[in-house]
């Protein structure tokens, strides 16, 4: 039998101070967080405590050698007010795939689900309801070993916190196809949701922003030829009557929203090709008028239209959003499943358990 989650409720809720009509992404945090520790053999001491700072040792291995992984997932309120989690088992599995790659212990799925349901039962009032908003949930695990030396830590901490968020991108994004830096190479850690992948993207993203772009469109590390992803989201293109997305090759994050969109579009009778997509194919399609749409998908980004893509001297300006049939359909289908206004054919939506929280 697992140890029950110990619960310490906050004495000073911040809920009433939040302007739910104006929520910046990632700056507002709910009242509580879940914490558990790995002692070298098993996960112990699961607890929910008031959200806040914690102490860390100066020689913390995660800070020095990067054993740090995370997930991004969402909870929402359906049209009838019922709080739901979206595909929590998939996030548990992806977290554990990242853990294996980064030589970290897996976190048992039943503990993960218990943690989420208990945390959400306590902080359910933090789930926003405005259009485009959701409760963003951030599970993460990091090494807590306290010594110098490149080796896997023997001890770890798992934390889950959450916060209400608005849209990650407020308008269609402008992308720069990156020709100098790479995000990840095959055989590396690109498929893992590990902090270093995001750190590696910061300088190229900063340089792209200085040139007026919102993000970088990553190309493969061998030839700078094939499109990978955006770093904040996976990417889809509509070329002629075909919907295509780069096939995962070990260097691209296996996006859960990516999978959902592929299934939802297939349910509507569309075929989605998962295959290598070269940047030259996009340029050619742009010139012959068949490049119709591009959109990104991710937990944070949801479904985000791409306004333009720059590659070398070619600026591919895509049609206005009103003409985006597929991207808009993808957005509407996912929204409908999340809100419960469309059938949840694949059982992705998991109602938050009704739990009695001891006060
Ligand atoms: C997510 O989509 O959840 C991510 O972790 C990406 C980041 C842009 C917030």
XYZ file of C-alpha atoms and ligand atoms in Angstrom:
368
model
C 0.000 0.000 0.000
C 1.236 3.458 -0.874
C 1.747 6.134 1.782
C -1.187 8.561 1.647
C -0.466 12.130 0.591
C 0.028 14.356 3.651
C -1.815 17.647 3.218
C -0.967 21.054 4.653
C -3.368 23.717 3.410
C -2.358 27.344 2.991
C -3.582 29.843 5.570
C -3.434 32.711 3.082
C -5.021 31.887 -0.273
C -3.992 34.214 -3.130
C -7.072 33.351 -5.161
C -8.986 36.595 -4.564
C -6.022 38.694 -5.779
C -5.994 37.142 -9.278
C -7.539 38.961 -12.250
C -8.881 35.962 -14.158
C -9.754 38.136 -17.153
C -6.166 39.134 -17.675
C -3.784 36.256 -16.937
C -0.233 36.446 -18.269
C 1.295 33.067 -19.171
C 3.347 31.435 -16.423
C 3.353 34.277 -13.878
C 0.479 33.294 -11.592
C 0.659 30.207 -9.372
C -2.059 28.324 -7.514
C -2.017 27.978 -3.741
C -0.539 24.480 -3.357
C 2.117 22.159 -4.740
C 2.758 18.440 -4.548
C 6.203 17.187 -3.480
C 7.697 13.672 -3.195
C 11.289 12.483 -2.751
C 13.219 9.531 -4.115
C 15.579 8.031 -1.559
C 17.565 5.803 -3.897
C 15.055 2.945 -3.652
C 11.523 4.359 -3.753
C 9.413 7.506 -3.824
C 8.605 8.586 -0.276
C 6.942 11.321 1.717
C 4.289 12.449 -0.782
C 2.843 15.728 0.434
C 0.842 18.735 -0.635
C 2.076 21.975 0.890
C 1.490 25.697 0.332
C 3.197 26.819 -2.902
C 6.493 28.454 -2.010
C 10.281 28.461 -2.014
C 12.417 25.541 -0.914
C 16.055 25.186 0.070
C 18.602 23.757 -2.331
C 22.221 22.683 -1.747
C 24.930 24.653 -3.614
C 26.302 21.393 -5.060
C 22.857 20.254 -6.267
C 23.573 17.912 -9.188
C 20.681 19.140 -11.331
C 22.056 22.681 -11.296
C 25.492 21.504 -12.423
C 24.896 18.528 -14.714
C 21.331 19.041 -15.830
C 19.361 16.037 -14.591
C 16.056 17.851 -14.780
C 12.905 16.877 -16.678
C 9.391 18.248 -16.813
C 5.941 18.020 -18.323
C 3.402 20.632 -19.333
C -0.226 19.629 -19.110
C -3.609 21.255 -18.692
C -6.816 21.066 -16.671
C -9.969 22.864 -17.740
C -13.559 23.372 -16.686
C -16.076 21.895 -19.103
C -19.155 23.798 -20.278
C -21.111 22.388 -17.307
C -18.421 23.485 -14.825
C -16.918 19.998 -14.350
C -13.121 20.152 -13.842
C -11.177 17.779 -16.074
C -7.606 16.751 -16.776
C -6.486 16.246 -20.368
C -4.659 12.974 -21.135
C -2.869 12.677 -17.773
C -1.687 9.088 -18.426
C 0.088 10.180 -21.597
C 1.945 12.851 -19.649
C 2.935 10.291 -17.030
C 4.320 8.044 -19.771
C 6.219 10.837 -21.464
C 7.673 11.999 -18.145
C 8.922 8.480 -17.557
C 10.370 8.219 -21.077
C 12.279 11.445 -20.350
C 13.385 9.984 -16.996
C 14.804 6.861 -18.634
C 16.773 8.933 -21.186
C 18.167 11.211 -18.487
C 19.120 8.289 -16.219
C 16.548 9.220 -13.579
C 14.010 7.051 -11.719
C 10.531 6.643 -13.159
C 7.643 8.084 -11.190
C 4.828 5.518 -10.768
C 1.745 6.347 -12.840
C -0.657 5.684 -9.951
C 1.254 8.152 -7.748
C 1.254 10.693 -10.554
C -2.513 10.426 -11.027
C -3.218 10.501 -7.264
C -1.036 13.591 -6.963
C -2.850 15.379 -9.792
C -6.343 14.521 -8.594
C -5.607 15.519 -5.005
C -3.882 18.764 -5.995
C -6.725 19.653 -8.362
C -9.403 18.752 -5.814
C -7.744 21.312 -3.512
C -7.004 24.002 -6.106
C -9.988 23.482 -8.431
C -11.119 27.094 -8.015
C -7.903 28.112 -9.768
C -9.066 26.644 -13.084
C -9.990 29.641 -15.257
C -12.946 29.601 -17.630
C -12.284 32.489 -20.045
C -11.896 31.609 -23.753
C -8.367 30.365 -24.440
C -7.465 29.982 -20.777
C -6.760 26.831 -18.738
C -4.943 25.653 -15.642
C -1.392 24.857 -16.732
C 0.148 22.057 -14.678
C 3.886 21.688 -14.377
C 5.135 18.319 -13.069
C 8.943 18.185 -12.860
C 11.699 16.032 -11.447
C 15.272 16.949 -10.652
C 18.357 15.466 -9.025
C 18.872 16.364 -5.386
C 22.298 14.721 -4.966
C 24.704 17.075 -3.222
C 28.180 16.472 -4.617
C 30.442 17.324 -7.550
C 31.031 14.683 -10.204
C 29.428 13.740 -13.503
C 27.293 10.839 -12.459
C 23.616 10.094 -12.027
C 22.278 11.300 -8.719
C 20.962 8.687 -6.319
C 18.248 10.957 -4.920
C 15.575 13.082 -6.649
C 12.582 15.297 -6.026
C 9.274 15.372 -7.892
C 7.126 18.506 -7.724
C 3.815 19.371 -9.328
C 2.495 22.913 -9.260
C -0.051 24.726 -11.383
C -1.233 28.156 -12.414
C -4.018 29.685 -14.497
C -2.843 30.775 -17.942
C -4.099 32.634 -20.946
C -2.936 31.847 -24.496
C 0.840 31.364 -24.940
C 0.731 33.180 -28.268
C -1.768 35.987 -28.702
C -1.367 36.279 -32.449
C -0.075 34.220 -35.387
C 3.667 33.730 -35.025
C 6.534 34.665 -37.312
C 9.224 31.980 -37.581
C 12.840 32.109 -38.732
C 14.237 28.835 -40.123
C 17.537 28.520 -38.249
C 20.637 27.914 -40.352
C 23.451 28.109 -37.808
C 22.354 26.632 -34.482
C 20.633 23.302 -33.832
C 18.189 22.288 -31.120
C 18.940 18.571 -31.070
C 20.648 15.855 -33.073
C 19.479 12.281 -33.502
C 20.877 10.201 -30.665
C 20.855 13.231 -28.376
C 18.150 14.228 -25.917
C 15.783 16.102 -28.236
C 12.953 13.686 -27.595
C 13.201 14.116 -23.819
C 11.454 17.015 -22.142
C 14.610 18.078 -20.368
C 15.597 21.584 -19.344
C 18.788 21.719 -21.422
C 16.844 21.498 -24.694
C 15.087 24.716 -23.773
C 18.291 26.409 -22.599
C 19.895 25.525 -25.949
C 17.078 27.342 -27.747
C 17.418 30.635 -25.885
C 20.273 32.327 -27.757
C 18.943 31.508 -31.253
C 15.445 32.601 -30.127
C 16.856 35.872 -28.781
C 18.695 36.541 -32.047
C 15.541 35.715 -34.024
C 13.500 38.094 -31.850
C 16.018 40.863 -32.488
C 15.258 40.381 -36.199
C 11.508 40.664 -35.591
C 10.548 36.975 -35.360
C 8.671 35.272 -32.525
C 10.512 31.962 -32.620
C 12.951 29.752 -34.453
C 11.922 26.947 -36.788
C 14.495 24.229 -36.129
C 16.101 22.290 -38.944
C 17.828 18.945 -38.592
C 21.338 18.865 -37.159
C 22.958 16.812 -39.947
C 22.065 18.760 -43.085
C 19.966 21.798 -42.045
C 17.479 20.461 -44.542
C 14.525 18.911 -42.735
C 12.124 20.773 -40.476
C 12.012 19.537 -36.869
C 9.816 21.667 -34.579
C 9.579 25.153 -33.140
C 10.917 24.444 -29.643
C 7.734 25.691 -27.996
C 5.538 23.503 -30.216
C 5.407 20.844 -32.942
C 4.597 21.987 -36.440
C 2.049 21.108 -39.157
C 1.823 22.309 -42.763
C -1.016 22.262 -45.272
C 0.419 21.830 -48.761
C -2.193 21.572 -51.493
C -4.783 19.186 -50.058
C -2.250 17.385 -47.830
C -1.634 17.886 -44.115
C 1.928 17.015 -43.174
C 3.967 17.055 -39.997
C 7.608 16.036 -39.529
C 7.940 12.417 -38.432
C 9.547 12.028 -35.018
C 13.109 10.814 -35.454
C 14.557 10.879 -31.943
C 15.389 14.579 -32.109
C 11.841 15.952 -32.042
C 9.642 16.122 -28.962
C 6.814 13.586 -29.109
C 4.074 16.130 -28.619
C 0.886 14.899 -26.971
C -1.120 17.732 -28.534
C 0.508 16.760 -31.855
C -0.857 13.213 -31.457
C -4.284 14.531 -30.444
C -4.524 16.787 -33.486
C -3.493 13.977 -35.829
C -6.239 11.737 -34.366
C -8.889 14.467 -34.396
C -8.191 15.363 -38.021
C -8.200 11.672 -38.967
C -11.600 11.327 -37.267
C -12.854 13.991 -39.681
C -11.588 11.975 -42.647
C -8.345 13.894 -43.215
C -5.118 12.068 -43.788
C -2.111 13.432 -41.908
C 1.254 12.478 -43.361
C 4.036 11.981 -40.812
C 7.216 12.173 -42.848
C 10.419 14.157 -43.311
C 9.517 17.652 -44.565
C 12.338 19.580 -46.178
C 12.457 23.357 -45.972
C 12.991 23.397 -49.755
C 9.658 21.593 -50.190
C 7.988 24.460 -48.311
C 9.760 27.075 -50.436
C 8.726 25.292 -53.633
C 5.121 24.977 -52.418
C 5.147 28.659 -51.511
C 6.313 29.639 -54.983
C 3.768 27.434 -56.757
C 0.944 28.656 -54.502
C 0.196 25.340 -52.777
C 1.559 26.266 -49.307
C -1.752 27.078 -47.628
C -1.257 26.920 -43.872
C 1.171 26.279 -41.044
C 0.293 25.867 -37.384
C 2.043 24.754 -34.233
C 0.680 22.474 -31.520
C 1.716 22.116 -27.891
C 0.244 22.053 -24.413
C 1.117 25.699 -23.850
C 0.670 26.862 -27.447
C -2.514 24.803 -27.986
C -3.003 25.350 -31.763
C -1.098 28.444 -32.886
C -1.279 29.759 -36.441
C 1.974 30.635 -38.178
C 1.885 33.980 -39.998
C 5.156 33.643 -41.898
C 8.353 31.638 -42.217
C 11.637 33.143 -43.343
C 14.238 30.854 -44.920
C 17.359 32.497 -46.318
C 16.017 35.237 -48.631
C 12.524 33.802 -48.951
C 9.798 35.214 -46.742
C 6.836 32.846 -46.942
C 3.822 34.922 -45.949
C 0.878 32.627 -45.350
C -2.805 33.401 -46.002
C -4.805 35.289 -43.347
C -6.262 33.332 -40.431
C -9.818 33.620 -41.813
C -8.689 31.391 -44.700
C -7.111 28.720 -42.449
C -9.561 25.862 -42.740
C -7.437 23.080 -41.222
C -5.680 25.005 -38.443
C -8.980 26.475 -37.330
C -10.677 23.082 -37.477
C -7.871 21.585 -35.361
C -8.301 24.360 -32.798
C -12.098 23.982 -32.691
C -12.007 20.188 -32.390
C -9.556 20.242 -29.487
C -11.504 23.001 -27.790
C -14.769 21.081 -28.214
C -13.346 17.906 -26.666
C -11.843 19.881 -23.801
C -15.075 21.754 -23.085
C -17.250 18.667 -23.509
C -19.226 20.201 -26.386
C -17.870 17.524 -28.752
C -17.736 13.775 -28.042
C -14.542 12.542 -26.359
C -14.194 9.564 -28.670
C -10.690 8.634 -27.491
C -11.322 9.039 -23.740
C -8.758 11.788 -23.288
C -10.758 13.807 -20.801
C -10.509 12.630 -17.189
C -12.859 14.225 -14.623
C -11.055 15.409 -11.498
C -11.959 12.997 -8.688
C -14.403 14.195 -6.047
C -12.232 13.910 -2.930
C -12.906 14.887 0.648
C -9.950 17.033 1.659
C -9.318 17.055 5.422
C -9.153 20.655 6.678
C 4.477 23.143 -23.016
O 3.911 23.258 -24.102
O 3.874 22.717 -22.042
C 5.891 23.473 -22.838
O 6.496 23.003 -21.943
C 6.527 24.434 -23.749
C 6.749 25.784 -23.199
C 6.652 26.743 -24.335
C 5.907 26.253 -22.083
